[in-house]
C-alpha positions as a Python dict, from the first residue, in 0.01 Angstrom:
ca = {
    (1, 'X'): (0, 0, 0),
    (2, 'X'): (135, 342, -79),
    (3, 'X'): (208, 603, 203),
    (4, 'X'): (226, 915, 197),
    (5, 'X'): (441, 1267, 318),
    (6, 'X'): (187, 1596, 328),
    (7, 'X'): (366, 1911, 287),
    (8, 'X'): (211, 2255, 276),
    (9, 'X'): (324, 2602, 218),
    (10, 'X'): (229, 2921, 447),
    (11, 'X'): (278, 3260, 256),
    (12, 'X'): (203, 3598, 374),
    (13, 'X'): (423, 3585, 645),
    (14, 'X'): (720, 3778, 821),
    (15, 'X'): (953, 3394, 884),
    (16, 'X'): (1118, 3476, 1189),
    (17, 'X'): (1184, 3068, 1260),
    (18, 'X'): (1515, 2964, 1342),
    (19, 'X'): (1448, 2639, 1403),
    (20, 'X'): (1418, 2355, 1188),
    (21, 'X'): (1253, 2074, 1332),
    (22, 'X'): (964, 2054, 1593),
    (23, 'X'): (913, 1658, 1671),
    (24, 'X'): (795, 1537, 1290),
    (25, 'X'): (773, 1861, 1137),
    (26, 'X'): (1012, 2062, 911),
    (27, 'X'): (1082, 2452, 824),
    (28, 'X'): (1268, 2571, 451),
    (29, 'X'): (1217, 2881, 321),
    (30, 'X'): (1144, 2946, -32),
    (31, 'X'): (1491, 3026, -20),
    (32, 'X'): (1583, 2662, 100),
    (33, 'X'): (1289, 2464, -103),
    (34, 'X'): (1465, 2645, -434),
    (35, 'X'): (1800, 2543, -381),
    (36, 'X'): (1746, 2196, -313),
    (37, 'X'): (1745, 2158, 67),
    (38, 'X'): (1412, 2022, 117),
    (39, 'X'): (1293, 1674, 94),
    (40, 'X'): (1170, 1778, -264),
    (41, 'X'): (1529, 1833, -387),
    (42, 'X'): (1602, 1960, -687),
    (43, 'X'): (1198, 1961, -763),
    (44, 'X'): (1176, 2248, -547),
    (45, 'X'): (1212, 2506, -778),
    (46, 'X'): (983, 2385, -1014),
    (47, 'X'): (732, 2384, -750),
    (48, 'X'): (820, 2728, -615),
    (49, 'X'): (790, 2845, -1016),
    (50, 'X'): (408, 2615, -1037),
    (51, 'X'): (333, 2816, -720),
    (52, 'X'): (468, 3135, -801),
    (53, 'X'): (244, 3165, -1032),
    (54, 'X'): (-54, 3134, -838),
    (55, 'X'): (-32, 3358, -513),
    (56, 'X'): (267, 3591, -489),
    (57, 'X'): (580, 3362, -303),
    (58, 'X'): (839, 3528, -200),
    (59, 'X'): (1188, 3398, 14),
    (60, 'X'): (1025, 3415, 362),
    (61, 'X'): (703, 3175, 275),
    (62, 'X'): (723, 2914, 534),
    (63, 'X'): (709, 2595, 412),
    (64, 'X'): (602, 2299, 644),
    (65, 'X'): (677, 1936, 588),
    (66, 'X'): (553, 1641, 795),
    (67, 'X'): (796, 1362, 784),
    (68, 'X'): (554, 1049, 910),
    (69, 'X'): (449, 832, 594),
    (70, 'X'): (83, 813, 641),
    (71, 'X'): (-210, 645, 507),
    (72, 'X'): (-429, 855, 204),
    (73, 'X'): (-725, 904, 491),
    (74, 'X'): (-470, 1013, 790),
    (75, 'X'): (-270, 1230, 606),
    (76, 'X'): (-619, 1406, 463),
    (77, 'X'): (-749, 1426, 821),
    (78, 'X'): (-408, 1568, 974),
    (79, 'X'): (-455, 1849, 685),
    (80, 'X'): (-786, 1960, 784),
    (81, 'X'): (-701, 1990, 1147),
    (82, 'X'): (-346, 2196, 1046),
    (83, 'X'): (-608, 2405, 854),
    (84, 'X'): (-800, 2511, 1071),
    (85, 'X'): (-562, 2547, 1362),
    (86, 'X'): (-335, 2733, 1156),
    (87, 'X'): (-566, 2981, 1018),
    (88, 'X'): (-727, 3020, 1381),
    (89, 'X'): (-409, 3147, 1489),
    (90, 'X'): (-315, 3352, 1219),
    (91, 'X'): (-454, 3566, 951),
    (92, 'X'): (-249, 3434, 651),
    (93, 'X'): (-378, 3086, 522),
    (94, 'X'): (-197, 2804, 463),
    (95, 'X'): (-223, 2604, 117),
    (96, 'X'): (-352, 2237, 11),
    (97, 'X'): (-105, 1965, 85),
    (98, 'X'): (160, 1888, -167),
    (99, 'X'): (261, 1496, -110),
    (100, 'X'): (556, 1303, -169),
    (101, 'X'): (383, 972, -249),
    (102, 'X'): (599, 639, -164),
    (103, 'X'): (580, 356, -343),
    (104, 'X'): (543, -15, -234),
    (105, 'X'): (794, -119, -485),
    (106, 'X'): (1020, 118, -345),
    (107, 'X'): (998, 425, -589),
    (108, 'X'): (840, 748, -481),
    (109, 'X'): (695, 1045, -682),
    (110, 'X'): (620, 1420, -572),
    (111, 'X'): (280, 1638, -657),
    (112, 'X'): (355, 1974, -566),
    (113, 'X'): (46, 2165, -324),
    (114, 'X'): (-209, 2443, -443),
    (115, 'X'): (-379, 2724, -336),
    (116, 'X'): (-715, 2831, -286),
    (117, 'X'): (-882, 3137, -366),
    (118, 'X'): (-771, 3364, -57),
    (119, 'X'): (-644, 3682, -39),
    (120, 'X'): (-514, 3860, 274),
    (121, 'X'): (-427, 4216, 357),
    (122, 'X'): (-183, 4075, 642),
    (123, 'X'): (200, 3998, 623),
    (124, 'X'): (238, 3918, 983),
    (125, 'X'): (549, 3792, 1226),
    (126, 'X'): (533, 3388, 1261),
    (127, 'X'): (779, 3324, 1544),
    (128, 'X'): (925, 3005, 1680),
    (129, 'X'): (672, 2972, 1989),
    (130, 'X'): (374, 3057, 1750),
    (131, 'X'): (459, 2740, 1513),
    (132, 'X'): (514, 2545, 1793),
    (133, 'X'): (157, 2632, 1954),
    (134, 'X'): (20, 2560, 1657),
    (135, 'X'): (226, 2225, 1569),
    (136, 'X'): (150, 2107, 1956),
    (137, 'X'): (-245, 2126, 1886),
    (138, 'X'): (-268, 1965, 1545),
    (139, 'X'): (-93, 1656, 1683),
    (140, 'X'): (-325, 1637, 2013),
    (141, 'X'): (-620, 1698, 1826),
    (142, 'X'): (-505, 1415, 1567),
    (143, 'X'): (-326, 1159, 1763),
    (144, 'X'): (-619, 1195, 2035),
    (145, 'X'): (-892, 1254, 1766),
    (146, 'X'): (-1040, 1525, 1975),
    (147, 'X'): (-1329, 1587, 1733),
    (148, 'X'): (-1461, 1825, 1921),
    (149, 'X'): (-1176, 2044, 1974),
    (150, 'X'): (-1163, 2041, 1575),
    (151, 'X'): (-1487, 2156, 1549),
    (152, 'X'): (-1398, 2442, 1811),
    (153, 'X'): (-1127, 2563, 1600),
    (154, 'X'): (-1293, 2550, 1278),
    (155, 'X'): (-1572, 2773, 1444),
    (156, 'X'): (-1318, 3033, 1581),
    (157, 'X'): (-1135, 3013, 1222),
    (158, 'X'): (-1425, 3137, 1064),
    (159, 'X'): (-1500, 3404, 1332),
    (160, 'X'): (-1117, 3483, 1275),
    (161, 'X'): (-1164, 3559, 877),
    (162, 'X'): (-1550, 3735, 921),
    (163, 'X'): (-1618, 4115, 919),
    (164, 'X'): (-1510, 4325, 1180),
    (165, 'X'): (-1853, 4378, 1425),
    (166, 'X'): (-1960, 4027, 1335),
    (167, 'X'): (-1640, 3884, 1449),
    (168, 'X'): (-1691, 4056, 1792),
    (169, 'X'): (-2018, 3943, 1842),
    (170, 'X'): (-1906, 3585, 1737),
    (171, 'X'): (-1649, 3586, 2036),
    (172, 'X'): (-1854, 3729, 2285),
    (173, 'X'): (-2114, 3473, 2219),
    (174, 'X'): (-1831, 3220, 2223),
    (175, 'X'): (-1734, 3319, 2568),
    (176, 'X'): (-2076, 3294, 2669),
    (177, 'X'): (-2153, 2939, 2604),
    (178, 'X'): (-1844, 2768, 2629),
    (179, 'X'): (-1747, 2901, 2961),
    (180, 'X'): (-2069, 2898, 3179),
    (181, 'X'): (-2092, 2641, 3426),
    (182, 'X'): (-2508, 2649, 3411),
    (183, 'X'): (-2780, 2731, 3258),
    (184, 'X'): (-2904, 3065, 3301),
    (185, 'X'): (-2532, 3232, 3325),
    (186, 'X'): (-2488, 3576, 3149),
    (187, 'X'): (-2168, 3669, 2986),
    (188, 'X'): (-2006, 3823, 3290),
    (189, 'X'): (-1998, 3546, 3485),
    (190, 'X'): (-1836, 3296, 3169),
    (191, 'X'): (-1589, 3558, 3132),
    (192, 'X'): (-1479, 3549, 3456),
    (193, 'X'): (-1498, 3171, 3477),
    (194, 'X'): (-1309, 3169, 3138),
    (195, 'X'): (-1014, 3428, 3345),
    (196, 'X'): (-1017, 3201, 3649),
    (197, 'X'): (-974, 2869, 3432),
    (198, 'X'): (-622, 3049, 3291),
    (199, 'X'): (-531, 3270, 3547),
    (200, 'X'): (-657, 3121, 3891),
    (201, 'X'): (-602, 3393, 4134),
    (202, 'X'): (-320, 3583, 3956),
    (203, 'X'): (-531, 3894, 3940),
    (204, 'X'): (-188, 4087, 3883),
    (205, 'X'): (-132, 3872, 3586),
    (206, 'X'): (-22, 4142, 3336),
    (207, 'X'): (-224, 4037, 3036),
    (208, 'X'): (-535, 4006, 3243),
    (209, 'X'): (-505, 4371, 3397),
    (210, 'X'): (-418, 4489, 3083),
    (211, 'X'): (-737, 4331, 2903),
    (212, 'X'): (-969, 4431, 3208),
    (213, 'X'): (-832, 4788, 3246),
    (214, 'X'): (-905, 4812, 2838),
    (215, 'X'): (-1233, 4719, 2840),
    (216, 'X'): (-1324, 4973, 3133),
    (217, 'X'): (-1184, 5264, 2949),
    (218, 'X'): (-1347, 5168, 2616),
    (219, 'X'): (-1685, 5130, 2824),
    (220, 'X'): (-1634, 5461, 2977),
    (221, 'X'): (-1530, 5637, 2626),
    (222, 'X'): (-1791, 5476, 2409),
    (223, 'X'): (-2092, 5536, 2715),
    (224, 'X'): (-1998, 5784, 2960),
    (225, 'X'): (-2039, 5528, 3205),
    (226, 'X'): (-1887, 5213, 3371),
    (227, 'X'): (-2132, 4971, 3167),
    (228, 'X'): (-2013, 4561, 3154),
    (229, 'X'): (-1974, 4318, 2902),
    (230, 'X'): (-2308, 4233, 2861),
    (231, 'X'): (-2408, 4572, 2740),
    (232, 'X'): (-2130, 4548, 2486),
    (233, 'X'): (-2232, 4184, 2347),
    (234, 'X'): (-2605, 4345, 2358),
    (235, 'X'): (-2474, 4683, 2166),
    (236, 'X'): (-2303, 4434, 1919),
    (237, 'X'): (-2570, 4223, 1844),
    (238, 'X'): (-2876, 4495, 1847),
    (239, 'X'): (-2652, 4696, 1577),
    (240, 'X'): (-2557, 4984, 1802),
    (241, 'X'): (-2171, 4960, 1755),
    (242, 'X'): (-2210, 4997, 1403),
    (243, 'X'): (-2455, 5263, 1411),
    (244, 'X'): (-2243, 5454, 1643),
    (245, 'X'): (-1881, 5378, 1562),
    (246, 'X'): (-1883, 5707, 1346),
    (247, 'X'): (-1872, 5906, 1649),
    (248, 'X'): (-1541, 5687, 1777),
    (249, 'X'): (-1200, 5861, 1802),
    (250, 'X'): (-904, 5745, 1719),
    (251, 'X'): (-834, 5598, 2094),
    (252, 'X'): (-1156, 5409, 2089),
    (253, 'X'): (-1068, 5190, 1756),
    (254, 'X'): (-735, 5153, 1919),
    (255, 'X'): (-900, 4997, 2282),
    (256, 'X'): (-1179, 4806, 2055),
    (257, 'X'): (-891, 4646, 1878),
    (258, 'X'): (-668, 4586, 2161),
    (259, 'X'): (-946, 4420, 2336),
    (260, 'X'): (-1057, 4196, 2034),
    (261, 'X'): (-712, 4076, 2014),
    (262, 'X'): (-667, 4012, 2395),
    (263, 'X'): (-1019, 3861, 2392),
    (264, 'X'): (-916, 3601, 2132),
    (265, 'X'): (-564, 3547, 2249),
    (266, 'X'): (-768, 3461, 2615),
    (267, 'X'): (-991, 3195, 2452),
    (268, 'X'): (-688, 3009, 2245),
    (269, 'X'): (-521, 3004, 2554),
    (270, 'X'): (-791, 2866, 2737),
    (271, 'X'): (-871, 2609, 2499),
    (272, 'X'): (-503, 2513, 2486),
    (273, 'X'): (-533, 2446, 2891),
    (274, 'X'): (-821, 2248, 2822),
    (275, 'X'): (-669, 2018, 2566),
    (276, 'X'): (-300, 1977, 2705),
    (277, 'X'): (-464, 1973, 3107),
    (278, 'X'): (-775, 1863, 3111),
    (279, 'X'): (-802, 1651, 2827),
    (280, 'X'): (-487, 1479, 2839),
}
């Protein structure tokens, strides 16, 4: 029976990796793949060109090659978890396998991967820890087929590529369901269960003053008043943000941003704890 070696290739991306191998997986550069360092060898650069042609590649593209030999179903499963995890965490996308298909009679044969129709606005920093995060959660969610958690990240994925406002609202509601502990629960008590699940008592964890003291100085800016997060889920879903974000100031899109990104960077965090602490 043949087996077979996925490979895929992330562009869009400032490659600040320095390493080159995280348990089965493998970094090159375009850089690398061209001159013949990668697995493909010297069919890199005819890949590069194939792909080059498609989206616009450039040296720092980070390509990503898995060297298991897997089964046609496994290796198609392990891509649509590394999908969706990947594009969860970032906003650059990530392309369809290419495979380097292994023969039973001992030869071997390479189909190089595509893209799909995406565009992005983003060229953003991919860091060593980042990969890692990401690498560490498509192999739990695989080797421990934690369907669930699959179906968790393929819901925040497509919160992470919708329109601004919607996107907010998506999270809050998020928040809301996964972390209440009973029926009945409004959003300010799952958000502080979600802060206590990751925090405990650290209330002088920096990112969690940080996030709090944001959101009370956007409430105060946007309302003249305290308010709490259930007024801004409620604002969010009755339309009111959008209605009213033409009166914003500069500072306000800056805190609504800040807390977006704090808010999501909470919830991969806690679902990481679940998985790696609870799960396991």
């Amino acid at each position: 029976m043949n087996k077979y070696s996925p490979f895929w290739v992330v562009p869009y991306i400032s490659n600040n990796i320095d390493i080159k191998l995280y348990k089965n997986w493998i970094f090159f550069s375009s850089l690398e793949v061209i001159e013949g360092i990668s697995p493909l060898n010297d069919k890199g650069e005819d890949f590069y060109n194939i792909l080059r042609r498609e989206v616009s590649l450039y040296d720092n593209c980070l390509w990503i090659f898995n060297d298991s030999k897997f089964e046609e179903e496994e290796y198609a499963k392990l891509n649509i978890i590394l999908k969706n995890s990947l594009e969860t965490y970032l906003y650059s996308f990530i392309s369809r396998p290419g495979i380097i298909i292994f023969y039973k009679n001992g030869g071997f044969t390479e189909q190089p991967p595509s893209f799909e129709n995406f565009t992005t606005g983003v060229v953003e920093n991919v860091t060593n820890e980042k990969i890692k995060r990401i690498l560490k959660i498509t192999d739990f969610i695989y080797q421990r087929e934690l369907n669930h958690y699959l179906e968790i990240f393929e819901y925040l994925r497509e919160i992470k590529k919708s329109k601004t406002f919607i996107r907010e609202l998506a999270l809050w509601s998020f928040v809301e369901q996964h972390w209440k502990s009973k029926e009945g629960e409004y959003i300010e008590k799952s958000l502080k269960n979600m802060k206590a699940f990751i925090f405990g008592e650290d209330y002088r964890n920096e990112f969690r003053r940080s996030f709090d003291e944001n959101l009370k100085k956007f409430n105060f800016s946007i309302s003249n008043k305290k308010g709490n997060v259930g007024e801004i889920r409620n604002s969010l879903a009755h339309g009111s943000f959008f209605k009213n974000k033409k009166n914003w100031n500069e500072d306000d899109w800056d805190l609504f941003f800040n807390i977006h990104n704090k808010l999501f960077d909470m919830i991969l965090l806690g679902i990481e704890k679940e998985i790696f602490e609870v799960v396991n």
